[in-house]
Amino acid sequence: GAVVSQHPSWVICKSGTSVKIECRSLDFQATTMFWYRQFPKQSLMLMATSNEGSKATYEQGVEKDKFLINHASLTLSTLTVTSAHPEDSSFYICSARPWGNEQYFGPGTRLTVT
Amino acid sequence: QKEVEQDPGPLSVPEGAIVSLNCTYSNSAFQYFMWYRQYSRKGPELLMYTYSSGNKEDGRFTAQVDKSSKYISLFIRDSQPSDSATYLCAMSAWNTGGFKTIFGAGTRLFVKA
């Protein structure tokens, strides 16, 4: 149990375009999902906490208008990188908390902006 | 001072060795402690989850928490090349801003055949 999926696993886009990443909890409902960003050989950086039915809570320094988060249902959260630039290239990982306090992570999405 | 300190390594050991991975923390409010394993270009996988001081064992893995010293460890017995990965410690607490989880920087482990 506690499986989280992400789609796509890898995406290449041109500078100035927008990219949507989906995060799904497959066998549980998650009222809270988290979005992280990870640069090579670095740890996870929390971008925002996504709560079903309400606005996401963004960490300091994360641009709300650039990283749009929608938590439309108890099993789906989406992250849209708007007007992507090469510096947005990174590994984006979502996680969900099904019960208790532990988090389960998705496999990650590698974004490359050219 | 970071809330969670973890030596990034890399740590290189021969196959069969006992591996000890550690994290220290400064916030005594942390109540829940986790260890994740992350292979290259993959999402972290939850290995161990504990919420009290003491030891918790699962197969070749033992998680140890010492709240008085603010120190947690993960031991891997009979290490295998497939254990080569980055290991992240994480700890959580409820505060006025909600439920927060802080991750360590991760320790890169290489197990040589």
Short mmCIF file of C-alpha atoms in Angstrom, two decimals:
data_model
loop_
_atom_site.label_atom_id
_atom_site.label_comp_id
_atom_site.label_asym_id
_atom_site.label_seq_id
_atom_site.Cartn_x
_atom_site.Cartn_y
_atom_site.Cartn_z
CA GLY A 1 0.00 0.00 0.00
CA ALA A 2 0.81 3.73 0.06
CA VAL A 3 1.81 4.07 -3.58
CA VAL A 4 2.27 7.49 -5.15
CA SER A 5 2.64 7.98 -8.88
CA GLN A 6 3.81 10.93 -10.93
CA HIS A 7 3.32 11.78 -14.56
CA PRO A 8 5.26 12.44 -16.66
CA SER A 9 8.50 10.92 -15.41
CA TRP A 10 10.53 13.08 -17.77
CA VAL A 11 9.61 16.13 -19.78
CA ILE A 12 11.52 18.48 -22.04
CA CYS A 13 9.98 21.81 -22.89
CA LYS A 14 10.99 25.03 -24.55
CA SER A 15 11.65 28.19 -22.61
CA GLY A 16 8.50 30.22 -22.11
CA THR A 17 6.08 27.31 -22.19
CA SER A 18 4.17 25.79 -19.28
CA VAL A 19 4.41 22.26 -17.98
CA LYS A 20 1.96 20.36 -15.78
CA ILE A 21 3.05 17.54 -13.49
CA GLU A 22 0.50 15.21 -11.93
CA CYS A 23 0.81 13.47 -8.58
CA ARG A 24 -1.62 10.70 -7.68
CA SER A 25 -2.08 8.59 -4.59
CA LEU A 26 -3.09 5.21 -6.00
CA ASP A 27 -4.34 3.25 -3.03
CA PHE A 28 -5.19 5.84 -0.42
CA GLN A 29 -6.71 9.25 -0.01
CA ALA A 30 -4.42 12.12 0.85
CA THR A 31 -5.76 15.36 2.22
CA THR A 32 -2.23 16.71 2.16
CA MET A 33 0.38 16.41 -0.55
CA PHE A 34 3.77 18.01 -0.75
CA TRP A 35 5.88 19.23 -3.66
CA TYR A 36 9.64 19.17 -3.51
CA ARG A 37 12.42 20.21 -5.78
CA GLN A 38 15.80 18.51 -5.83
CA PHE A 39 18.97 19.59 -7.57
CA PRO A 40 21.71 17.07 -8.38
CA LYS A 41 23.44 15.73 -5.28
CA GLN A 42 21.38 17.97 -3.04
CA SER A 43 18.63 17.25 -0.60
CA LEU A 44 14.93 17.84 -0.98
CA MET A 45 13.66 21.39 -0.91
CA LEU A 46 10.03 21.76 0.08
CA MET A 47 8.24 24.06 -2.32
CA ALA A 48 4.68 23.92 -1.09
CA THR A 49 2.11 22.00 0.86
CA SER A 50 -1.04 21.19 -1.04
CA ASN A 51 -4.32 20.73 0.81
CA GLU A 52 -7.37 19.30 -0.89
CA GLY A 53 -10.00 21.92 -1.48
CA SER A 54 -7.92 24.87 -0.36
CA LYS A 55 -5.04 27.01 -1.51
CA ALA A 56 -1.54 25.64 -1.30
CA THR A 57 0.88 26.93 1.27
CA TYR A 58 4.15 27.98 -0.33
CA GLU A 59 7.54 28.05 1.33
CA GLN A 60 9.43 31.28 1.54
CA GLY A 61 11.11 32.18 -1.72
CA VAL A 62 8.86 30.03 -3.91
CA GLU A 63 6.91 32.06 -6.48
CA LYS A 64 3.23 31.28 -6.23
CA ASP A 65 2.45 32.61 -9.69
CA LYS A 66 5.18 30.58 -11.29
CA PHE A 67 4.51 27.26 -9.56
CA LEU A 68 0.76 26.77 -9.62
CA ILE A 69 -0.52 24.00 -7.40
CA ASN A 70 -4.01 22.53 -7.55
CA HIS A 71 -5.28 19.78 -5.27
CA ALA A 72 -8.50 18.96 -7.04
CA SER A 73 -9.33 15.71 -5.27
CA LEU A 74 -8.16 13.48 -2.45
CA THR A 75 -6.00 11.52 -4.87
CA LEU A 76 -4.68 14.15 -7.27
CA SER A 77 -2.48 17.19 -7.00
CA THR A 78 -0.93 19.03 -9.92
CA LEU A 79 2.05 21.34 -10.21
CA THR A 80 2.20 23.66 -13.20
CA VAL A 81 5.46 25.40 -13.97
CA THR A 82 4.43 28.48 -15.89
CA SER A 83 6.66 30.30 -18.37
CA ALA A 84 9.45 27.85 -17.70
CA HIS A 85 13.05 28.91 -17.98
CA PRO A 86 16.26 26.86 -18.04
CA GLU A 87 16.86 27.59 -14.35
CA ASP A 88 13.60 25.75 -13.59
CA SER A 89 15.19 22.55 -14.84
CA SER A 90 15.22 20.21 -11.88
CA PHE A 91 13.83 17.02 -10.38
CA TYR A 92 10.36 17.58 -8.97
CA ILE A 93 9.02 15.09 -6.45
CA CYS A 94 5.65 14.92 -4.76
CA SER A 95 4.73 13.11 -1.60
CA ALA A 96 1.55 12.32 0.28
CA ARG A 97 0.64 11.56 3.85
CA PRO A 98 -2.05 8.85 3.96
CA TRP A 99 -2.29 8.24 7.69
CA GLY A 100 -0.17 8.96 10.69
CA ASN A 101 2.77 11.20 10.03
CA GLU A 102 4.96 9.38 7.53
CA GLN A 103 5.21 10.58 3.94
CA TYR A 104 5.34 8.47 0.80
CA PHE A 105 7.05 9.83 -2.26
CA GLY A 106 6.35 9.60 -5.94
CA PRO A 107 9.07 8.52 -8.39
CA GLY A 108 9.81 12.11 -9.41
CA THR A 109 9.61 14.09 -12.64
CA ARG A 110 12.70 15.31 -14.39
CA LEU A 111 12.08 18.65 -16.08
CA THR A 112 14.48 19.99 -18.68
CA VAL A 113 13.84 23.44 -20.11
CA THR A 114 15.72 24.24 -23.29
CA GLN B 1 22.77 26.06 12.65
CA LYS B 2 20.68 23.74 10.53
CA GLU B 3 17.80 22.00 12.24
CA VAL B 4 19.04 18.67 10.95
CA GLU B 5 22.67 17.80 10.30
CA GLN B 6 23.69 14.83 8.20
CA ASP B 7 27.13 14.05 6.82
CA PRO B 8 26.79 13.93 3.01
CA GLY B 9 29.62 11.41 2.66
CA PRO B 10 30.29 9.67 0.40
CA LEU B 11 30.66 6.58 2.53
CA SER B 12 32.29 3.60 0.86
CA VAL B 13 32.24 0.15 2.48
CA PRO B 14 32.94 -3.43 1.35
CA GLU B 15 30.10 -5.85 0.82
CA GLY B 16 29.02 -7.49 4.07
CA ALA B 17 30.06 -4.57 6.28
CA ILE B 18 27.85 -3.01 8.92
CA VAL B 19 26.95 0.52 7.92
CA SER B 20 26.15 3.26 10.41
CA LEU B 21 24.38 6.40 9.20
CA ASN B 22 23.66 9.25 11.57
CA CYS B 23 21.82 12.52 11.95
CA THR B 24 21.75 15.09 14.70
CA TYR B 25 19.06 17.65 15.27
CA SER B 26 18.55 20.76 17.34
CA ASN B 27 14.78 21.06 17.74
CA SER B 28 13.56 19.06 20.71
CA ALA B 29 10.00 19.33 19.37
CA PHE B 30 10.68 16.67 16.75
CA GLN B 31 8.58 13.65 17.55
CA TYR B 32 8.67 11.45 14.47
CA PHE B 33 11.78 10.14 12.82
CA MET B 34 12.18 8.55 9.43
CA TRP B 35 14.84 7.15 7.16
CA TYR B 36 14.46 7.18 3.41
CA ARG B 37 16.53 5.52 0.71
CA GLN B 38 16.86 7.28 -2.63
CA TYR B 39 18.36 5.72 -5.71
CA SER B 40 19.69 7.98 -8.41
CA ARG B 41 16.91 9.75 -10.32
CA LYS B 42 14.18 8.13 -8.24
CA GLY B 43 11.90 9.34 -5.49
CA PRO B 44 12.80 8.57 -1.86
CA GLU B 45 11.51 5.30 -0.44
CA LEU B 46 10.47 5.11 3.20
CA LEU B 47 12.62 2.57 5.05
CA MET B 48 11.95 3.15 8.72
CA TYR B 49 9.55 5.21 10.81
CA THR B 50 9.82 5.63 14.56
CA TYR B 51 8.32 7.94 17.13
CA SER B 52 10.04 7.09 20.35
CA SER B 53 13.52 6.65 21.70
CA GLY B 54 14.99 3.22 21.33
CA ASN B 55 15.57 0.75 18.56
CA LYS B 56 13.36 -0.51 15.77
CA GLU B 57 14.44 -3.40 13.59
CA ASP B 58 13.25 -4.44 10.14
CA GLY B 59 15.27 -7.14 8.45
CA ARG B 60 18.82 -5.90 7.95
CA PHE B 61 17.89 -2.37 9.02
CA THR B 62 17.83 -1.00 12.56
CA ALA B 63 16.77 2.53 13.37
CA GLN B 64 17.89 4.02 16.64
CA VAL B 65 16.61 7.20 18.24
CA ASP B 66 18.15 8.95 21.24
CA LYS B 67 15.99 11.95 22.01
CA SER B 68 18.09 12.99 25.00
CA SER B 69 21.10 13.41 22.73
CA LYS B 70 19.06 14.52 19.71
CA TYR B 71 20.72 11.83 17.66
CA ILE B 72 19.33 9.21 15.32
CA SER B 73 21.03 6.37 13.50
CA LEU B 74 20.34 3.81 10.83
CA PHE B 75 22.33 0.59 10.85
CA ILE B 76 22.52 -1.70 7.85
CA ARG B 77 23.80 -5.22 8.51
CA ASP B 78 25.38 -7.43 5.86
CA SER B 79 25.43 -4.55 3.40
CA GLN B 80 24.91 -5.39 -0.27
CA PRO B 81 25.84 -3.53 -3.47
CA SER B 82 22.12 -2.98 -3.96
CA ASP B 83 22.16 -0.86 -0.79
CA SER B 84 24.24 1.73 -2.66
CA ALA B 85 22.05 4.82 -2.59
CA THR B 86 21.56 8.10 -0.79
CA TYR B 87 20.01 7.79 2.66
CA LEU B 88 18.01 10.70 4.00
CA CYS B 89 16.97 11.15 7.57
CA ALA B 90 13.81 13.11 8.24
CA MET B 91 12.02 14.29 11.32
CA SER B 92 8.66 15.84 11.95
CA ALA B 93 6.88 17.98 14.47
CA TRP B 94 3.65 19.87 14.90
CA ASN B 95 4.05 23.58 15.38
CA THR B 96 1.97 26.70 15.01
CA GLY B 97 2.45 26.55 11.26
CA GLY B 98 1.18 23.00 11.00
CA PHE B 99 2.96 19.72 10.56
CA LYS B 100 6.52 20.16 9.35
CA THR B 101 9.01 17.59 8.11
CA ILE B 102 12.66 18.49 7.81
CA PHE B 103 15.05 16.37 5.76
CA GLY B 104 18.75 15.90 6.20
CA ALA B 105 21.09 16.52 3.29
CA GLY B 106 21.43 12.79 2.66
CA THR B 107 24.45 10.48 2.93
CA ARG B 108 25.68 8.81 -0.24
CA LEU B 109 26.57 5.19 0.41
CA PHE B 110 28.59 2.96 -1.89
CA VAL B 111 28.82 -0.76 -1.13
CA LYS B 112 31.60 -2.39 -3.10
CA ALA B 113 31.28 -5.99 -4.26
#
